[in-house]
PDB file of C-alpha atoms in Angstrom:
ATOM      1  CA  UNK P 140     -47.765   0.917  -9.931  1.00  0.00           C
ATOM      2  CA  UNK P 141     -50.385   3.797  -8.858  1.00  0.00           C
ATOM      3  CA  UNK P 142     -48.620   6.599  -8.892  1.00  0.00           C
ATOM      4  CA  UNK P 143     -47.015   6.481 -12.048  1.00  0.00           C
ATOM      5  CA  UNK P 144     -49.068   9.485 -13.639  1.00  0.00           C
ATOM      6  CA  UNK P 145     -47.934  11.254 -10.274  1.00  0.00           C
ATOM      7  CA  UNK P 146     -43.877  10.501 -10.828  1.00  0.00           C
ATOM      8  CA  UNK P 147     -44.216  11.511 -14.622  1.00  0.00           C
ATOM      9  CA  UNK P 148     -45.729  14.552 -13.940  1.00  0.00           C
ATOM     10  CA  UNK P 149     -42.885  15.360 -11.123  1.00  0.00           C
ATOM     11  CA  UNK P 150     -39.978  14.651 -13.643  1.00  0.00           C
ATOM     12  CA  UNK P 151     -41.111  16.920 -16.167  1.00  0.00           C
ATOM     13  CA  UNK P 152     -41.573  19.458 -13.100  1.00  0.00           C
ATOM     14  CA  UNK P 153     -37.874  18.770 -12.671  1.00  0.00           C
ATOM     15  CA  UNK P 154     -36.913  18.606 -15.992  1.00  0.00           C
ATOM     16  CA  UNK P 155     -38.850  21.953 -17.300  1.00  0.00           C
ATOM     17  CA  UNK P 156     -38.182  23.761 -13.267  1.00  0.00           C
ATOM     18  CA  UNK P 157     -41.362  25.226 -13.567  1.00  0.00           C
ATOM     19  CA  UNK P 158     -44.853  24.060 -13.253  1.00  0.00           C
ATOM     20  CA  UNK P 159     -45.977  25.965 -16.656  1.00  0.00           C
ATOM     21  CA  UNK P 160     -43.309  24.070 -18.621  1.00  0.00           C
ATOM     22  CA  UNK P 161     -44.432  20.601 -17.434  1.00  0.00           C
ATOM     23  CA  UNK P 162     -48.158  20.877 -18.040  1.00  0.00           C
ATOM     24  CA  UNK P 163     -47.067  22.454 -21.586  1.00  0.00           C
ATOM     25  CA  UNK P 164     -44.901  19.028 -22.194  1.00  0.00           C
ATOM     26  CA  UNK P 165     -47.950  16.886 -20.744  1.00  0.00           C
ATOM     27  CA  UNK P 166     -51.116  18.727 -22.085  1.00  0.00           C
ATOM     28  CA  UNK P 167     -52.647  19.022 -19.103  1.00  0.00           C
ATOM     29  CA  UNK P 168     -53.598  22.158 -16.948  1.00  0.00           C
ATOM     30  CA  UNK P 169     -50.925  23.683 -14.114  1.00  0.00           C
ATOM     31  CA  UNK P 170     -53.568  23.023 -11.354  1.00  0.00           C
ATOM     32  CA  UNK P 171     -53.465  19.191 -12.593  1.00  0.00           C
ATOM     33  CA  UNK P 172     -49.435  19.357 -12.608  1.00  0.00           C
ATOM     34  CA  UNK P 173     -49.261  21.047  -8.944  1.00  0.00           C
ATOM     35  CA  UNK P 174     -52.278  18.203  -6.989  1.00  0.00           C
ATOM     36  CA  UNK P 175     -49.699  15.294  -9.033  1.00  0.00           C
ATOM     37  CA  UNK P 176     -46.801  16.777  -6.686  1.00  0.00           C
ATOM     38  CA  UNK P 177     -48.577  17.528  -3.758  1.00  0.00           C
ATOM     39  CA  UNK P 178     -50.018  14.006  -3.693  1.00  0.00           C
ATOM     40  CA  UNK P 179     -46.837  12.234  -4.486  1.00  0.00           C
ATOM     41  CA  UNK P 180     -44.217  14.621  -1.752  1.00  0.00           C
ATOM     42  CA  UNK P 181     -47.567  13.324   0.534  1.00  0.00           C
ATOM     43  CA  UNK P 182     -47.657   9.978  -0.054  1.00  0.00           C
ATOM     44  CA  UNK P 183     -43.515   9.619   0.251  1.00  0.00           C
ATOM     45  CA  UNK P 184     -42.954  12.068   2.964  1.00  0.00           C
ATOM     46  CA  UNK P 185     -40.805  13.889   1.026  1.00  0.00           C
ATOM     47  CA  UNK P 186     -40.112  17.342  -0.188  1.00  0.00           C
ATOM     48  CA  UNK P 187     -39.189  16.796  -3.956  1.00  0.00           C
ATOM     49  CA  UNK P 188     -39.160  19.923  -4.801  1.00  0.00           C
ATOM     50  CA  UNK P 189     -38.224  23.457  -3.372  1.00  0.00           C
ATOM     51  CA  UNK P 190     -40.989  26.207  -4.416  1.00  0.00           C
ATOM     52  CA  UNK P 191     -39.517  29.933  -5.250  1.00  0.00           C
ATOM     53  CA  UNK P 192     -40.976  32.744  -7.460  1.00  0.00           C
ATOM     54  CA  UNK P 193     -39.391  31.523 -10.534  1.00  0.00           C
ATOM     55  CA  UNK P 194     -40.052  27.808 -10.467  1.00  0.00           C
ATOM     56  CA  UNK P 195     -38.983  24.947  -8.611  1.00  0.00           C
ATOM     57  CA  UNK P 196     -35.786  23.478  -7.846  1.00  0.00           C
ATOM     58  CA  UNK P 197     -35.245  19.360  -7.090  1.00  0.00           C
ATOM     59  CA  UNK P 198     -34.331  18.750  -3.434  1.00  0.00           C
ATOM     60  CA  UNK P 199     -32.062  15.900  -2.815  1.00  0.00           C
ATOM     61  CA  UNK P 200     -34.878  13.870  -3.209  1.00  0.00           C
ATOM     62  CA  UNK P 201     -36.346  15.086  -6.150  1.00  0.00           C
ATOM     63  CA  UNK P 202     -32.775  14.418  -7.631  1.00  0.00           C
ATOM     64  CA  UNK P 203     -32.880  10.718  -7.047  1.00  0.00           C
ATOM     65  CA  UNK P 204     -36.412  10.329  -8.069  1.00  0.00           C
ATOM     66  CA  UNK P 205     -35.362  12.514 -11.109  1.00  0.00           C
ATOM     67  CA  UNK P 206     -32.844  10.071 -12.493  1.00  0.00           C
ATOM     68  CA  UNK P 207     -34.892   6.702 -11.543  1.00  0.00           C
ATOM     69  CA  UNK P 208     -37.364   8.438 -13.645  1.00  0.00           C
ATOM     70  CA  UNK P 209     -35.422   9.237 -16.156  1.00  0.00           C
ATOM     71  CA  UNK P 210     -33.827   6.034 -16.736  1.00  0.00           C
ATOM     72  CA  UNK P 211     -37.454   4.472 -16.783  1.00  0.00           C
ATOM     73  CA  UNK P 212     -38.569   6.744 -19.450  1.00  0.00           C
ATOM     74  CA  UNK P 213     -35.361   6.207 -21.786  1.00  0.00           C
ATOM     75  CA  UNK P 214     -36.200   2.574 -21.309  1.00  0.00           C
ATOM     76  CA  UNK P 215     -39.921   3.043 -22.172  1.00  0.00           C
ATOM     77  CA  UNK P 216     -39.193   5.159 -25.572  1.00  0.00           C
ATOM     78  CA  UNK P 217     -36.165   2.523 -26.227  1.00  0.00           C
ATOM     79  CA  UNK P 218     -38.836  -0.761 -25.779  1.00  0.00           C
ATOM     80  CA  UNK P 219     -41.284   1.765 -27.810  1.00  0.00           C
ATOM     81  CA  UNK P 220     -38.369   1.797 -30.905  1.00  0.00           C
ATOM     82  CA  UNK P 221     -38.362  -2.346 -30.491  1.00  0.00           C
ATOM     83  CA  UNK P 222     -41.736  -2.962 -30.801  1.00  0.00           C
ATOM     84  CA  UNK P 223     -42.350  -0.370 -33.849  1.00  0.00           C
ATOM     85  CA  UNK P 224     -39.173  -2.565 -35.462  1.00  0.00           C
ATOM     86  CA  UNK P 225     -41.696  -5.661 -35.481  1.00  0.00           C
ATOM     87  CA  UNK P 226     -43.694  -4.762 -37.768  1.00  0.00           C
ATOM     88  CA  UNK P 227     -45.315  -7.356 -40.094  1.00  0.00           C
ATOM     89  CA  UNK P 228     -44.142  -5.699 -43.830  1.00  0.00           C
ATOM     90  CA  UNK P 229     -40.887  -3.580 -44.950  1.00  0.00           C
ATOM     91  CA  UNK P 230     -41.789  -0.199 -43.381  1.00  0.00           C
ATOM     92  CA  UNK P 231     -40.992   2.236 -41.069  1.00  0.00           C
ATOM     93  CA  UNK P 232     -37.917   3.233 -39.296  1.00  0.00           C
ATOM     94  CA  UNK P 233     -34.712   1.419 -39.757  1.00  0.00           C
ATOM     95  CA  UNK P 234     -31.639   2.143 -37.798  1.00  0.00           C
ATOM     96  CA  UNK P 235     -28.179   1.176 -38.834  1.00  0.00           C
ATOM     97  CA  UNK P 236     -25.440   1.777 -36.953  1.00  0.00           C
ATOM     98  CA  UNK P 237     -21.749   1.487 -38.579  1.00  0.00           C
ATOM     99  CA  UNK P 238     -18.113   3.244 -38.727  1.00  0.00           C
ATOM    100  CA  UNK P 239     -17.223   6.287 -39.714  1.00  0.00           C
ATOM    101  CA  UNK P 240     -14.865   4.118 -42.638  1.00  0.00           C
ATOM    102  CA  UNK P 241     -17.234   2.421 -44.015  1.00  0.00           C
ATOM    103  CA  UNK P 242     -20.371   5.082 -44.191  1.00  0.00           C
ATOM    104  CA  UNK P 243     -19.318   5.874 -47.972  1.00  0.00           C
ATOM    105  CA  UNK P 244     -19.955   2.361 -48.640  1.00  0.00           C
ATOM    106  CA  UNK P 245     -23.289   1.887 -46.565  1.00  0.00           C
ATOM    107  CA  UNK P 246     -24.875   5.466 -47.791  1.00  0.00           C
ATOM    108  CA  UNK P 247     -25.212   4.330 -51.561  1.00  0.00           C
ATOM    109  CA  UNK P 248     -26.777   0.682 -50.031  1.00  0.00           C
ATOM    110  CA  UNK P 249     -29.408   2.448 -47.794  1.00  0.00           C
ATOM    111  CA  UNK P 250     -30.090   4.795 -50.986  1.00  0.00           C
ATOM    112  CA  UNK P 251     -31.185   1.875 -53.164  1.00  0.00           C
ATOM    113  CA  UNK P 252     -32.770  -0.155 -50.260  1.00  0.00           C
ATOM    114  CA  UNK P 253     -35.490   2.861 -49.620  1.00  0.00           C
ATOM    115  CA  UNK P 254     -35.628   3.448 -53.583  1.00  0.00           C
ATOM    116  CA  UNK P 255     -36.861  -0.554 -53.622  1.00  0.00           C
ATOM    117  CA  UNK P 256     -38.985   0.062 -50.071  1.00  0.00           C
ATOM    118  CA  UNK P 257     -40.407   3.707 -50.224  1.00  0.00           C
ATOM    119  CA  UNK P 258     -42.158   3.015 -47.115  1.00  0.00           C
ATOM    120  CA  UNK P 259     -39.237   2.657 -45.158  1.00  0.00           C
ATOM    121  CA  UNK P 260     -37.423   5.783 -43.130  1.00  0.00           C
ATOM    122  CA  UNK P 261     -33.579   5.758 -43.034  1.00  0.00           C
ATOM    123  CA  UNK P 262     -31.243   6.446 -39.390  1.00  0.00           C
ATOM    124  CA  UNK P 263     -27.447   6.345 -40.464  1.00  0.00           C
ATOM    125  CA  UNK P 264     -25.727   5.954 -36.695  1.00  0.00           C
ATOM    126  CA  UNK P 265     -22.052   6.937 -37.015  1.00  0.00           C
ATOM    127  CA  UNK P 266     -19.351   7.541 -34.965  1.00  0.00           C
ATOM    128  CA  UNK P 267     -17.328   6.193 -31.941  1.00  0.00           C
ATOM    129  CA  UNK P 268     -20.707   5.618 -29.638  1.00  0.00           C
ATOM    130  CA  UNK P 269     -22.019   1.905 -29.486  1.00  0.00           C
ATOM    131  CA  UNK P 270     -25.544   1.877 -29.854  1.00  0.00           C
ATOM    132  CA  UNK P 271     -27.365  -0.707 -28.070  1.00  0.00           C
ATOM    133  CA  UNK P 272     -29.295  -2.844 -29.603  1.00  0.00           C
ATOM    134  CA  UNK P 273     -31.096  -4.468 -26.437  1.00  0.00           C
ATOM    135  CA  UNK P 274     -32.467  -1.023 -26.001  1.00  0.00           C
ATOM    136  CA  UNK P 275     -33.872  -0.488 -29.349  1.00  0.00           C
ATOM    137  CA  UNK P 276     -31.838   2.080 -30.598  1.00  0.00           C
ATOM    138  CA  UNK P 277     -30.761   0.559 -34.005  1.00  0.00           C
ATOM    139  CA  UNK P 278     -31.974  -2.523 -35.773  1.00  0.00           C
ATOM    140  CA  UNK P 279     -28.886  -3.335 -37.634  1.00  0.00           C
ATOM    141  CA  UNK P 280     -24.892  -3.301 -36.348  1.00  0.00           C
ATOM    142  CA  UNK P 281     -22.127  -3.375 -38.437  1.00  0.00           C
ATOM    143  CA  UNK P 282     -18.668  -3.344 -36.204  1.00  0.00           C
ATOM    144  CA  UNK P 283     -15.335  -4.106 -36.294  1.00  0.00           C
ATOM    145  CA  UNK P 284     -12.497  -5.774 -34.886  1.00  0.00           C
ATOM    146  CA  UNK P 285     -13.260  -8.877 -32.331  1.00  0.00           C
ATOM    147  CA  UNK P 286     -16.551 -10.822 -32.806  1.00  0.00           C
ATOM    148  CA  UNK P 287     -19.260  -8.972 -30.441  1.00  0.00           C
ATOM    149  CA  UNK P 288     -20.536 -10.799 -27.622  1.00  0.00           C
ATOM    150  CA  UNK P 289     -23.246  -8.678 -25.976  1.00  0.00           C
ATOM    151  CA  UNK P 290     -25.805 -11.597 -24.713  1.00  0.00           C
ATOM    152  CA  UNK P 291     -29.163 -12.267 -27.271  1.00  0.00           C
ATOM    153  CA  UNK P 292     -27.509 -10.439 -29.793  1.00  0.00           C
ATOM    154  CA  UNK P 293     -27.169 -12.699 -33.674  1.00  0.00           C
ATOM    155  CA  UNK P 294     -23.320 -12.362 -34.774  1.00  0.00           C
ATOM    156  CA  UNK P 295     -22.567 -12.750 -38.674  1.00  0.00           C
ATOM    157  CA  UNK P 296     -18.822 -12.428 -40.481  1.00  0.00           C
ATOM    158  CA  UNK P 297     -19.553  -9.226 -43.037  1.00  0.00           C
ATOM    159  CA  UNK P 298     -16.035  -9.199 -45.079  1.00  0.00           C
ATOM    160  CA  UNK P 299     -12.590  -8.324 -43.980  1.00  0.00           C
ATOM    161  CA  UNK P 300     -11.526  -4.911 -44.676  1.00  0.00           C
ATOM    162  CA  UNK P 301      -8.723  -3.848 -45.991  1.00  0.00           C
ATOM    163  CA  UNK P 302      -6.495  -0.924 -45.220  1.00  0.00           C
ATOM    164  CA  UNK P 303      -3.066   0.790 -46.776  1.00  0.00           C
ATOM    165  CA  UNK P 304      -0.820   3.358 -45.775  1.00  0.00           C
ATOM    166  CA  UNK P 305      -1.419   6.345 -47.667  1.00  0.00           C
ATOM    167  CA  UNK P 306      -0.446   9.959 -48.368  1.00  0.00           C
ATOM    168  CA  UNK P 307      -1.711  13.134 -49.870  1.00  0.00           C
ATOM    169  CA  UNK P 308      -0.947  14.960 -52.656  1.00  0.00           C
ATOM    170  CA  UNK P 309       0.709  17.920 -50.191  1.00  0.00           C
ATOM    171  CA  UNK P 310       2.369  15.849 -47.700  1.00  0.00           C
ATOM    172  CA  UNK P 311       4.010  14.002 -50.696  1.00  0.00           C
ATOM    173  CA  UNK P 312       4.725  17.978 -52.156  1.00  0.00           C
ATOM    174  CA  UNK P 313       6.658  18.700 -49.127  1.00  0.00           C
ATOM    175  CA  UNK P 314       7.927  15.383 -48.153  1.00  0.00           C
ATOM    176  CA  UNK P 315       8.033  13.091 -51.022  1.00  0.00           C
ATOM    177  CA  UNK P 316       7.149   9.148 -51.443  1.00  0.00           C
ATOM    178  CA  UNK P 317       9.425   6.781 -49.032  1.00  0.00           C
ATOM    179  CA  UNK P 318      10.800   4.561 -50.893  1.00  0.00           C
ATOM    180  CA  UNK P 319      10.077   1.203 -48.789  1.00  0.00           C
ATOM    181  CA  UNK P 320       9.432   0.842 -45.261  1.00  0.00           C
ATOM    182  CA  UNK P 321      12.965   1.394 -44.133  1.00  0.00           C
ATOM    183  CA  UNK P 322      12.497   5.124 -45.048  1.00  0.00           C
ATOM    184  CA  UNK P 323       8.925   5.560 -42.943  1.00  0.00           C
ATOM    185  CA  UNK P 324      11.214   6.277 -40.279  1.00  0.00           C
ATOM    186  CA  UNK P 325      11.800   9.580 -41.663  1.00  0.00           C
ATOM    187  CA  UNK P 326       8.088  10.263 -42.489  1.00  0.00           C
ATOM    188  CA  UNK P 327       5.432  12.022 -40.129  1.00  0.00           C
ATOM    189  CA  UNK P 328       2.691   9.714 -39.302  1.00  0.00           C
ATOM    190  CA  UNK P 329      -1.221  10.195 -38.341  1.00  0.00           C
ATOM    191  CA  UNK P 330      -2.467   7.837 -35.588  1.00  0.00           C
ATOM    192  CA  UNK P 331      -5.190   7.640 -33.459  1.00  0.00           C
ATOM    193  CA  UNK P 332      -5.249   9.554 -30.084  1.00  0.00           C
ATOM    194  CA  UNK P 333      -5.059   6.475 -28.099  1.00  0.00           C
ATOM    195  CA  UNK P 334      -1.654   5.043 -28.430  1.00  0.00           C
ATOM    196  CA  UNK P 335      -2.729   1.853 -26.945  1.00  0.00           C
ATOM    197  CA  UNK P 336      -5.384   1.083 -29.928  1.00  0.00           C
ATOM    198  CA  UNK P 337      -5.543  -2.500 -31.059  1.00  0.00           C
ATOM    199  CA  UNK P 338      -6.400  -2.200 -34.262  1.00  0.00           C
ATOM    200  CA  UNK P 339      -3.744  -4.106 -36.191  1.00  0.00           C
ATOM    201  CA  UNK P 340      -2.471  -1.544 -38.515  1.00  0.00           C
ATOM    202  CA  UNK P 341      -1.674   1.122 -35.584  1.00  0.00           C
ATOM    203  CA  UNK P 342       0.072  -1.612 -33.968  1.00  0.00           C
ATOM    204  CA  UNK P 343       2.248  -2.469 -36.791  1.00  0.00           C
ATOM    205  CA  UNK P 344       3.461   1.435 -36.713  1.00  0.00           C
ATOM    206  CA  UNK P 345       4.151   1.286 -33.073  1.00  0.00           C
ATOM    207  CA  UNK P 346       6.166  -1.548 -33.691  1.00  0.00           C
ATOM    208  CA  UNK P 347       7.700   0.349 -37.299  1.00  0.00           C
ATOM    209  CA  UNK P 348       8.618   3.411 -36.427  1.00  0.00           C
ATOM    210  CA  UNK P 349       9.812   5.578 -33.137  1.00  0.00           C
ATOM    211  CA  UNK P 350       7.023   7.538 -31.490  1.00  0.00           C
ATOM    212  CA  UNK P 351       8.102  10.792 -32.269  1.00  0.00           C
ATOM    213  CA  UNK P 352       7.193  10.477 -35.637  1.00  0.00           C
ATOM    214  CA  UNK P 353       3.791   9.899 -35.034  1.00  0.00           C
ATOM    215  CA  UNK P 354       2.942  13.203 -35.065  1.00  0.00           C
ATOM    216  CA  UNK P 355      -0.466  13.919 -35.276  1.00  0.00           C
ATOM    217  CA  UNK P 356      -3.123  12.043 -33.192  1.00  0.00           C
ATOM    218  CA  UNK P 357      -6.535  12.287 -33.507  1.00  0.00           C
ATOM    219  CA  UNK P 358      -9.620  10.927 -31.974  1.00  0.00           C
ATOM    220  CA  UNK P 359     -12.305   9.226 -34.217  1.00  0.00           C
ATOM    221  CA  UNK P 360     -11.643   7.599 -37.792  1.00  0.00           C
ATOM    222  CA  UNK P 361     -13.058  10.914 -39.584  1.00  0.00           C
ATOM    223  CA  UNK P 362     -10.518  13.063 -38.037  1.00  0.00           C
ATOM    224  CA  UNK P 363      -8.127  10.455 -38.311  1.00  0.00           C
ATOM    225  CA  UNK P 364      -8.864  10.526 -42.141  1.00  0.00           C
ATOM    226  CA  UNK P 365      -9.196  14.247 -42.569  1.00  0.00           C
ATOM    227  CA  UNK P 366      -5.906  14.886 -40.850  1.00  0.00           C
ATOM    228  CA  UNK P 367      -4.583  12.567 -43.851  1.00  0.00           C
ATOM    229  CA  UNK P 368      -5.999  13.848 -46.741  1.00  0.00           C
ATOM    230  CA  UNK P 369      -4.940  17.832 -45.484  1.00  0.00           C
ATOM    231  CA  UNK P 370      -1.648  16.195 -45.581  1.00  0.00           C
ATOM    232  CA  UNK P 371      -0.568  16.664 -41.570  1.00  0.00           C
ATOM    233  CA  UNK P 372       1.271  12.968 -42.096  1.00  0.00           C
ATOM    234  CA  UNK P 373       1.176   9.335 -43.926  1.00  0.00           C
ATOM    235  CA  UNK P 374      -1.888   7.237 -42.175  1.00  0.00           C
ATOM    236  CA  UNK P 375      -4.212   5.123 -42.699  1.00  0.00           C
ATOM    237  CA  UNK P 376      -7.275   4.709 -44.535  1.00  0.00           C
ATOM    238  CA  UNK P 377      -9.414   1.332 -46.439  1.00  0.00           C
ATOM    239  CA  UNK P 378      -8.560   0.206 -49.765  1.00  0.00           C
ATOM    240  CA  UNK P 379     -11.769   1.260 -50.694  1.00  0.00           C
ATOM    241  CA  UNK P 380     -11.195   4.690 -50.276  1.00  0.00           C
ATOM    242  CA  UNK P 381      -7.527   4.916 -51.046  1.00  0.00           C
ATOM    243  CA  UNK P 382      -8.311   3.743 -54.579  1.00  0.00           C
ATOM    244  CA  UNK P 383     -11.246   6.105 -55.304  1.00  0.00           C
ATOM    245  CA  UNK P 384      -9.787   9.239 -54.452  1.00  0.00           C
ATOM    246  CA  UNK P 385      -7.254  10.458 -56.560  1.00  0.00           C
ATOM    247  CA  UNK P 386      -5.330  12.939 -54.012  1.00  0.00           C
ATOM    248  CA  UNK P 387      -3.988  10.339 -51.902  1.00  0.00           C
ATOM    249  CA  UNK P 388      -1.527   7.839 -53.329  1.00  0.00           C
ATOM    250  CA  UNK P 389      -0.830   4.202 -51.679  1.00  0.00           C
ATOM    251  CA  UNK P 390       2.502   3.896 -49.525  1.00  0.00           C
ATOM    252  CA  UNK P 391       2.054   0.183 -48.467  1.00  0.00           C
ATOM    253  CA  UNK P 392      -0.085  -2.591 -48.148  1.00  0.00           C
ATOM    254  CA  UNK P 393      -2.743  -3.712 -47.635  1.00  0.00           C
ATOM    255  CA  UNK P 394      -1.156  -6.426 -45.586  1.00  0.00           C
ATOM    256  CA  UNK P 395      -2.608  -9.635 -44.840  1.00  0.00           C
ATOM    257  CA  UNK P 396      -1.906  -8.686 -40.909  1.00  0.00           C
ATOM    258  CA  UNK P 397      -3.679  -5.657 -40.708  1.00  0.00           C
ATOM    259  CA  UNK P 398      -7.276  -6.970 -42.269  1.00  0.00           C
ATOM    260  CA  UNK P 399     -10.040  -5.707 -39.833  1.00  0.00           C
ATOM    261  CA  UNK P 400     -13.171  -8.239 -39.439  1.00  0.00           C
ATOM    262  CA  UNK P 401     -16.351  -6.386 -39.984  1.00  0.00           C
ATOM    263  CA  UNK P 402     -19.354  -7.740 -38.389  1.00  0.00           C
ATOM    264  CA  UNK P 403     -23.220  -7.493 -38.819  1.00  0.00           C
ATOM    265  CA  UNK P 404     -24.771  -7.352 -35.438  1.00  0.00           C
ATOM    266  CA  UNK P 405     -28.825  -7.562 -34.799  1.00  0.00           C
ATOM    267  CA  UNK P 406     -30.745  -8.207 -31.270  1.00  0.00           C
ATOM    268  CA  UNK P 407     -32.483 -11.857 -31.325  1.00  0.00           C
ATOM    269  CA  UNK P 408     -36.139 -10.291 -31.198  1.00  0.00           C
ATOM    270  CA  UNK P 409     -35.867  -8.185 -34.344  1.00  0.00           C
ATOM    271  CA  UNK P 410     -33.243 -10.632 -36.024  1.00  0.00           C
ATOM    272  CA  UNK P 411     -36.437 -12.606 -38.064  1.00  0.00           C
ATOM    273  CA  UNK P 412     -38.224  -9.225 -38.943  1.00  0.00           C
ATOM    274  CA  UNK P 413     -39.033  -8.883 -42.602  1.00  0.00           C
ATOM    275  CA  UNK P 414     -37.502  -5.112 -42.560  1.00  0.00           C
ATOM    276  CA  UNK P 415     -34.379  -6.501 -40.906  1.00  0.00           C
ATOM    277  CA  UNK P 416     -34.035  -9.911 -43.015  1.00  0.00           C
ATOM    278  CA  UNK P 417     -34.744  -7.593 -46.417  1.00  0.00           C
ATOM    279  CA  UNK P 418     -31.644  -5.143 -44.956  1.00  0.00           C
ATOM    280  CA  UNK P 419     -29.940  -8.211 -44.539  1.00  0.00           C
ATOM    281  CA  UNK P 420     -30.298  -9.613 -47.547  1.00  0.00           C
ATOM    282  CA  UNK P 421     -29.373  -6.403 -49.192  1.00  0.00           C
ATOM    283  CA  UNK P 422     -26.182  -5.934 -46.851  1.00  0.00           C
ATOM    284  CA  UNK P 423     -24.722  -9.171 -47.704  1.00  0.00           C
ATOM    285  CA  UNK P 424     -25.302  -8.986 -51.164  1.00  0.00           C
ATOM    286  CA  UNK P 425     -23.866  -5.314 -51.425  1.00  0.00           C
ATOM    287  CA  UNK P 426     -20.565  -6.610 -49.364  1.00  0.00           C
ATOM    288  CA  UNK P 427     -19.893  -9.134 -51.769  1.00  0.00           C
ATOM    289  CA  UNK P 428     -18.484  -5.950 -53.704  1.00  0.00           C
ATOM    290  CA  UNK P 429     -16.663  -4.178 -50.998  1.00  0.00           C
ATOM    291  CA  UNK P 430     -14.294  -7.589 -50.178  1.00  0.00           C
TER     292      UNK P 430
END
């Protein structure tokens, strides 16, 4: 593509809204920006921008071009990230994505790994977003549930996460402890905001207590845990967290049917790189103490 520089210039004009702003981002003179935009419009035979005293506003054709250029720019940035991950040593950026509920286990591992390999720059990515390994958004993903089936990924079992039903000290002080499963319908519960959640422990809860007793619903594992800790109701946390916190009491479980399979996922292009292999070895060894 012999006019990529012109497209890139127009992309930044659309982003910044002014010629001077685009020139600053690109590190060129503002006259170069104007020349690129004028040449691209002449080449395409359409107006990409409406000029006005305060800057440039994209036309419909300009917005179409911006969308394509944005996608191309994003994919190029992700390609650069993947290429950087293919170095020969255990160095550079290492991006690991995991569940909120496992972050407290993964964090010490990453700190120890960085102490052993000080040239590594760690990025820990958590939350509900599914980071795309094929675009270089992460080098290693730790995921839960059914085995991931995205093409070109290497998927390996890591562990079975045990889950328990707990109550916070403040909840128990107000409502008491259930004497057994038969008492649960008299209590209040914290649950996922998705009432169709496929998590096995939430399915069990929906089958065990009336829907109106699920009185506090929250989006995201961290919010659900925080609601339980604040005493909003009984709720589910990983066994390792319940055992580590003095302010939580295990009410029921763990049950085998509540266990959640945990997988470690890497992209085939990066799986054999020294950095990823070194981290996978450290992760699998540490996970032996998590199960």
